Amino acid sequence: MAKKIFIGATGQNCGKTTMSVSLMHLARKKYKKVGFIKPIGPKIELYEDFIVDMDAVLMARAFGLEEDIALMSPVALHKDFTKDFLSGRLDDLSLEGCILDAVEELDSKYDFLIIEGAGHGGVGSVIGLSNARVAKILNAPVMIVTESGIGKVVDAVRLNLALYEREKADVRGIIVNKLLSKKRDHVLGYLQTALEPDHLRVIGGFNFSPVLANPTLGHIGKLLNLPLNGNLEEKTRIINHIQLGAASSQRVIDGLLDSTLLILTSSRDELIVTLSSLYHIPAYKAKIAGLVIAGHVPVSKISQQILDDSNIPYIRVDKTTAKVFTTLSADVAKITAEDEEKLSWIKTNADHDIDFEAIDALL
């Protein structure tokens, strides 16, 4: 029988998946067999004929758990799933039974089982399976992941805690992510004092890092649903800055920062040619992550030839630069199995940032 942990969160983008990766990495040093399941999967993809949650795919590929992929995402919420459920079209399907059956099988195979929730405690309520409800039926101790802060964290934790308590789920503590290194001990100390009446243990997660927060070129391609051209080996490169190439070529070049993705219109021949030429120079290659060339006007024949010869990574999109910039600015990059640099960073930093023994002792 496996020791279980349910990873909840106060909301989206707290670093819940990052924490699941960290716990998988750390638990495998102590336990012989460590498994993973995401009972409710709101963000799905097709993987070897199975419709499963993206995080299940990430964990399966990153840790060699592919044989269990069908068990790792027992309830994947396809498009219109909620409408189908509320309309009674899924009445013959026991969603709770699917989850229990999957966990029972994984429980027999593993010594330690990571159960990742989906968003805040109430996510899944519309189908009768909120995170709080799932944690209860699986009898799994809960750790809630939060972003950094003091007042807002306490408010968010107690808001979520109310639902977990109503479901009689067992919340043991919180893991605080995106801490500022200079304020880490200060914030954790105040949070422990504030949550002492709730009998919750406060454990530090990761300090804030742009490595985790920023997207890769491959992610941008998936977001725009368009192929990456040029040097495909750069698809895992992390983008630290996004810049509009609206000024003169000289001012755009002068404004380049480390690993910048430039968004420019297809009619800017002189800028396309300049950036393509500079990409051969190591100092500028470090600054130019790639291009998103937007607009309805075709790139001129000679500019296209120079662009392709330079091997600079680029994505061609038939939208305005303003539309592309808004889309990229609003996006929050999810970690995938292709993000080798991010996964390596997580594993390396988990070894000294995350107190696994303290977490394990709470379970």
PDB file of N, CA and C in Angstrom, residues 283-341:
ATOM      1  N   ALA A 283      27.467  37.191 -29.654  1.00  0.00           N
ATOM      2  CA  ALA A 283      26.966  38.167 -28.675  1.00  0.00           C
ATOM      3  C   ALA A 283      25.509  38.518 -28.933  1.00  0.00           C
ATOM      4  N   TYR A 284      25.131  38.572 -30.206  1.00  0.00           N
ATOM      5  CA  TYR A 284      23.743  38.888 -30.549  1.00  0.00           C
ATOM      6  C   TYR A 284      22.855  37.647 -30.523  1.00  0.00           C
ATOM      7  N   LYS A 285      23.439  36.500 -30.815  1.00  0.00           N
ATOM      8  CA  LYS A 285      22.663  35.264 -30.737  1.00  0.00           C
ATOM      9  C   LYS A 285      22.176  35.028 -29.313  1.00  0.00           C
ATOM     10  N   ALA A 286      22.969  35.467 -28.331  1.00  0.00           N
ATOM     11  CA  ALA A 286      22.563  35.333 -26.933  1.00  0.00           C
ATOM     12  C   ALA A 286      21.377  36.231 -26.616  1.00  0.00           C
ATOM     13  N   LYS A 287      21.245  37.312 -27.380  1.00  0.00           N
ATOM     14  CA  LYS A 287      20.151  38.251 -27.153  1.00  0.00           C
ATOM     15  C   LYS A 287      18.913  37.923 -27.990  1.00  0.00           C
ATOM     16  N   ILE A 288      19.110  37.367 -29.164  1.00  0.00           N
ATOM     17  CA  ILE A 288      17.984  37.093 -30.075  1.00  0.00           C
ATOM     18  C   ILE A 288      17.541  35.638 -29.921  1.00  0.00           C
ATOM     19  N   ALA A 289      16.454  35.415 -29.189  1.00  0.00           N
ATOM     20  CA  ALA A 289      15.933  34.048 -29.034  1.00  0.00           C
ATOM     21  C   ALA A 289      15.236  33.600 -30.314  1.00  0.00           C
ATOM     22  N   GLY A 290      14.540  34.522 -30.967  1.00  0.00           N
ATOM     23  CA  GLY A 290      13.818  34.184 -32.187  1.00  0.00           C
ATOM     24  C   GLY A 290      12.884  35.308 -32.590  1.00  0.00           C
ATOM     25  N   LEU A 291      12.150  35.061 -33.671  1.00  0.00           N
ATOM     26  CA  LEU A 291      11.247  36.076 -34.222  1.00  0.00           C
ATOM     27  C   LEU A 291       9.839  35.511 -34.359  1.00  0.00           C
ATOM     28  N   VAL A 292       8.865  36.383 -34.177  1.00  0.00           N
ATOM     29  CA  VAL A 292       7.502  36.096 -34.602  1.00  0.00           C
ATOM     30  C   VAL A 292       7.185  37.141 -35.658  1.00  0.00           C
ATOM     31  N   ILE A 293       7.061  36.695 -36.896  1.00  0.00           N
ATOM     32  CA  ILE A 293       6.820  37.606 -38.017  1.00  0.00           C
ATOM     33  C   ILE A 293       5.335  37.607 -38.313  1.00  0.00           C
ATOM     34  N   ALA A 294       4.702  38.748 -38.060  1.00  0.00           N
ATOM     35  CA  ALA A 294       3.245  38.838 -38.155  1.00  0.00           C
ATOM     36  C   ALA A 294       2.824  39.689 -39.348  1.00  0.00           C
ATOM     37  N   GLY A 295       1.562  39.509 -39.746  1.00  0.00           N
ATOM     38  CA  GLY A 295       1.000  40.343 -40.802  1.00  0.00           C
ATOM     39  C   GLY A 295       0.549  39.552 -42.016  1.00  0.00           C
ATOM     40  N   HIS A 296      -0.314  40.199 -42.811  1.00  0.00           N
ATOM     41  CA  HIS A 296      -0.874  39.544 -44.003  1.00  0.00           C
ATOM     42  C   HIS A 296       0.049  39.676 -45.221  1.00  0.00           C
ATOM     43  N   VAL A 297       0.900  40.682 -45.216  1.00  0.00           N
ATOM     44  CA  VAL A 297       1.776  40.921 -46.367  1.00  0.00           C
ATOM     45  C   VAL A 297       2.901  39.882 -46.393  1.00  0.00           C
ATOM     46  N   PRO A 298       3.125  39.224 -47.545  1.00  0.00           N
ATOM     47  CA  PRO A 298       4.204  38.229 -47.620  1.00  0.00           C
ATOM     48  C   PRO A 298       5.573  38.874 -47.412  1.00  0.00           C
ATOM     49  N   VAL A 299       6.473  38.115 -46.804  1.00  0.00           N
ATOM     50  CA  VAL A 299       7.861  38.566 -46.692  1.00  0.00           C
ATOM     51  C   VAL A 299       8.459  38.569 -48.094  1.00  0.00           C
ATOM     52  N   SER A 300       9.222  39.599 -48.426  1.00  0.00           N
ATOM     53  CA  SER A 300       9.805  39.679 -49.770  1.00  0.00           C
ATOM     54  C   SER A 300      10.708  38.481 -50.034  1.00  0.00           C
ATOM     55  N   LYS A 301      10.870  38.145 -51.293  1.00  0.00           N
ATOM     56  CA  LYS A 301      11.607  36.948 -51.680  1.00  0.00           C
ATOM     57  C   LYS A 301      13.051  36.977 -51.174  1.00  0.00           C
ATOM     58  N   ILE A 302      13.742  38.101 -51.335  1.00  0.00           N
ATOM     59  CA  ILE A 302      15.143  38.170 -50.914  1.00  0.00           C
ATOM     60  C   ILE A 302      15.259  38.151 -49.396  1.00  0.00           C
ATOM     61  N   SER A 303      14.325  38.802 -48.699  1.00  0.00           N
ATOM     62  CA  SER A 303      14.351  38.792 -47.232  1.00  0.00           C
ATOM     63  C   SER A 303      14.091  37.386 -46.701  1.00  0.00           C
ATOM     64  N   GLN A 304      13.188  36.678 -47.363  1.00  0.00           N
ATOM     65  CA  GLN A 304      12.877  35.311 -46.951  1.00  0.00           C
ATOM     66  C   GLN A 304      14.090  34.402 -47.124  1.00  0.00           C
ATOM     67  N   GLN A 305      14.836  34.628 -48.215  1.00  0.00           N
ATOM     68  CA  GLN A 305      16.026  33.811 -48.454  1.00  0.00           C
ATOM     69  C   GLN A 305      17.088  34.072 -47.386  1.00  0.00           C
ATOM     70  N   ILE A 306      17.300  35.339 -47.043  1.00  0.00           N
ATOM     71  CA  ILE A 306      18.269  35.691 -46.003  1.00  0.00           C
ATOM     72  C   ILE A 306      17.830  35.132 -44.653  1.00  0.00           C
ATOM     73  N   LEU A 307      16.531  35.219 -44.390  1.00  0.00           N
ATOM     74  CA  LEU A 307      15.956  34.702 -43.145  1.00  0.00           C
ATOM     75  C   LEU A 307      16.221  33.205 -43.014  1.00  0.00           C
ATOM     76  N   ASP A 308      15.927  32.462 -44.070  1.00  0.00           N
ATOM     77  CA  ASP A 308      16.106  31.006 -44.039  1.00  0.00           C
ATOM     78  C   ASP A 308      17.581  30.613 -43.974  1.00  0.00           C
ATOM     79  N   ASP A 309      18.434  31.342 -44.681  1.00  0.00           N
ATOM     80  CA  ASP A 309      19.869  31.033 -44.684  1.00  0.00           C
ATOM     81  C   ASP A 309      20.503  31.268 -43.318  1.00  0.00           C
ATOM     82  N   SER A 310      19.948  32.190 -42.555  1.00  0.00           N
ATOM     83  CA  SER A 310      20.531  32.518 -41.247  1.00  0.00           C
ATOM     84  C   SER A 310      20.252  31.446 -40.197  1.00  0.00           C
ATOM     85  N   ASN A 311      19.215  30.649 -40.431  1.00  0.00           N
ATOM     86  CA  ASN A 311      18.786  29.599 -39.497  1.00  0.00           C
ATOM     87  C   ASN A 311      18.239  30.167 -38.188  1.00  0.00           C
ATOM     88  N   ILE A 312      17.900  31.439 -38.173  1.00  0.00           N
ATOM     89  CA  ILE A 312      17.314  32.048 -36.991  1.00  0.00           C
ATOM     90  C   ILE A 312      15.927  31.438 -36.741  1.00  0.00           C
ATOM     91  N   PRO A 313      15.591  31.059 -35.528  1.00  0.00           N
ATOM     92  CA  PRO A 313      14.254  30.498 -35.265  1.00  0.00           C
ATOM     93  C   PRO A 313      13.174  31.561 -35.479  1.00  0.00           C
ATOM     94  N   TYR A 314      12.115  31.197 -36.193  1.00  0.00           N
ATOM     95  CA  TYR A 314      11.029  32.163 -36.401  1.00  0.00           C
ATOM     96  C   TYR A 314       9.703  31.434 -36.595  1.00  0.00           C
ATOM     97  N   ILE A 315       8.658  32.162 -36.289  1.00  0.00           N
ATOM     98  CA  ILE A 315       7.286  31.682 -36.491  1.00  0.00           C
ATOM     99  C   ILE A 315       6.574  32.712 -37.357  1.00  0.00           C
ATOM    100  N   ARG A 316       5.932  32.261 -38.389  1.00  0.00           N
ATOM    101  CA  ARG A 316       5.187  33.155 -39.294  1.00  0.00           C
ATOM    102  C   ARG A 316       3.701  33.064 -38.971  1.00  0.00           C
ATOM    103  N   VAL A 317       3.093  34.195 -38.631  1.00  0.00           N
ATOM    104  CA  VAL A 317       1.701  34.197 -38.211  1.00  0.00           C
ATOM    105  C   VAL A 317       0.907  35.253 -38.985  1.00  0.00           C
ATOM    106  N   ASP A 318      -0.271  34.875 -39.422  1.00  0.00           N
ATOM    107  CA  ASP A 318      -1.128  35.759 -40.224  1.00  0.00           C
ATOM    108  C   ASP A 318      -2.047  36.577 -39.314  1.00  0.00           C
ATOM    109  N   LYS A 319      -1.426  37.304 -38.377  1.00  0.00           N
ATOM    110  CA  LYS A 319      -2.175  38.174 -37.466  1.00  0.00           C
ATOM    111  C   LYS A 319      -1.394  39.462 -37.279  1.00  0.00           C
ATOM    112  N   THR A 320      -2.007  40.454 -36.672  1.00  0.00           N
ATOM    113  CA  THR A 320      -1.309  41.706 -36.419  1.00  0.00           C
ATOM    114  C   THR A 320      -0.329  41.540 -35.266  1.00  0.00           C
ATOM    115  N   THR A 321       0.682  42.402 -35.235  1.00  0.00           N
ATOM    116  CA  THR A 321       1.648  42.345 -34.147  1.00  0.00           C
ATOM    117  C   THR A 321       0.974  42.614 -32.805  1.00  0.00           C
ATOM    118  N   ALA A 322      -0.011  43.496 -32.797  1.00  0.00           N
ATOM    119  CA  ALA A 322      -0.724  43.808 -31.551  1.00  0.00           C
ATOM    120  C   ALA A 322      -1.460  42.588 -31.022  1.00  0.00           C
ATOM    121  N   LYS A 323      -2.099  41.843 -31.916  1.00  0.00           N
ATOM    122  CA  LYS A 323      -2.828  40.642 -31.521  1.00  0.00           C
ATOM    123  C   LYS A 323      -1.873  39.593 -30.973  1.00  0.00           C
ATOM    124  N   VAL A 324      -0.742  39.414 -31.638  1.00  0.00           N
ATOM    125  CA  VAL A 324       0.245  38.429 -31.191  1.00  0.00           C
ATOM    126  C   VAL A 324       0.812  38.830 -29.831  1.00  0.00           C
ATOM    127  N   PHE A 325       1.164  40.103 -29.680  1.00  0.00           N
ATOM    128  CA  PHE A 325       1.734  40.573 -28.422  1.00  0.00           C
ATOM    129  C   PHE A 325       0.762  40.375 -27.263  1.00  0.00           C
ATOM    130  N   THR A 326      -0.512  40.664 -27.496  1.00  0.00           N
ATOM    131  CA  THR A 326      -1.528  40.480 -26.457  1.00  0.00           C
ATOM    132  C   THR A 326      -1.658  39.008 -26.079  1.00  0.00           C
ATOM    133  N   THR A 327      -1.645  38.130 -27.082  1.00  0.00           N
ATOM    134  CA  THR A 327      -1.755  36.690 -26.834  1.00  0.00           C
ATOM    135  C   THR A 327      -0.589  36.180 -26.003  1.00  0.00           C
ATOM    136  N   LEU A 328       0.626  36.591 -26.365  1.00  0.00           N
ATOM    137  CA  LEU A 328       1.809  36.123 -25.650  1.00  0.00           C
ATOM    138  C   LEU A 328       1.889  36.719 -24.249  1.00  0.00           C
ATOM    139  N   SER A 329       1.487  37.958 -24.099  1.00  0.00           N
ATOM    140  CA  SER A 329       1.556  38.616 -22.792  1.00  0.00           C
ATOM    141  C   SER A 329       0.585  38.002 -21.798  1.00  0.00           C
ATOM    142  N   ALA A 330      -0.563  37.510 -22.303  1.00  0.00           N
ATOM    143  CA  ALA A 330      -1.588  36.955 -21.419  1.00  0.00           C
ATOM    144  C   ALA A 330      -1.332  35.497 -21.062  1.00  0.00           C
ATOM    145  N   ASP A 331      -0.383  34.873 -21.745  1.00  0.00           N
ATOM    146  CA  ASP A 331      -0.152  33.438 -21.550  1.00  0.00           C
ATOM    147  C   ASP A 331       0.706  33.158 -20.329  1.00  0.00           C
ATOM    148  N   VAL A 332       0.407  32.038 -19.683  1.00  0.00           N
ATOM    149  CA  VAL A 332       1.238  31.517 -18.599  1.00  0.00           C
ATOM    150  C   VAL A 332       1.762  30.158 -19.056  1.00  0.00           C
ATOM    151  N   ALA A 333       3.071  30.033 -19.183  1.00  0.00           N
ATOM    152  CA  ALA A 333       3.666  28.822 -19.744  1.00  0.00           C
ATOM    153  C   ALA A 333       3.563  27.638 -18.793  1.00  0.00           C
ATOM    154  N   LYS A 334       3.016  26.532 -19.288  1.00  0.00           N
ATOM    155  CA  LYS A 334       2.987  25.280 -18.540  1.00  0.00           C
ATOM    156  C   LYS A 334       4.232  24.461 -18.859  1.00  0.00           C
ATOM    157  N   ILE A 335       4.751  23.778 -17.879  1.00  0.00           N
ATOM    158  CA  ILE A 335       5.920  22.932 -18.086  1.00  0.00           C
ATOM    159  C   ILE A 335       5.513  21.679 -18.845  1.00  0.00           C
ATOM    160  N   THR A 336       6.319  21.302 -19.832  1.00  0.00           N
ATOM    161  CA  THR A 336       6.095  20.070 -20.579  1.00  0.00           C
ATOM    162  C   THR A 336       7.347  19.211 -20.515  1.00  0.00           C
ATOM    163  N   ALA A 337       7.223  17.988 -20.984  1.00  0.00           N
ATOM    164  CA  ALA A 337       8.365  17.067 -20.950  1.00  0.00           C
ATOM    165  C   ALA A 337       9.507  17.533 -21.849  1.00  0.00           C
ATOM    166  N   GLU A 338       9.205  18.399 -22.839  1.00  0.00           N
ATOM    167  CA  GLU A 338      10.254  18.910 -23.728  1.00  0.00           C
ATOM    168  C   GLU A 338      11.088  20.001 -23.072  1.00  0.00           C
ATOM    169  N   ASP A 339      10.600  20.564 -21.981  1.00  0.00           N
ATOM    170  CA  ASP A 339      11.302  21.661 -21.323  1.00  0.00           C
ATOM    171  C   ASP A 339      12.432  21.119 -20.433  1.00  0.00           C
ATOM    172  N   GLU A 340      13.451  20.583 -21.088  1.00  0.00           N
ATOM    173  CA  GLU A 340      14.524  19.905 -20.364  1.00  0.00           C
ATOM    174  C   GLU A 340      15.268  20.838 -19.418  1.00  0.00           C
ATOM    175  N   GLU A 341      15.471  22.087 -19.834  1.00  0.00           N
ATOM    176  CA  GLU A 341      16.191  23.032 -18.974  1.00  0.00           C
ATOM    177  C   GLU A 341      15.391  23.316 -17.701  1.00  0.00           C
TER     178      GLU A 341
END
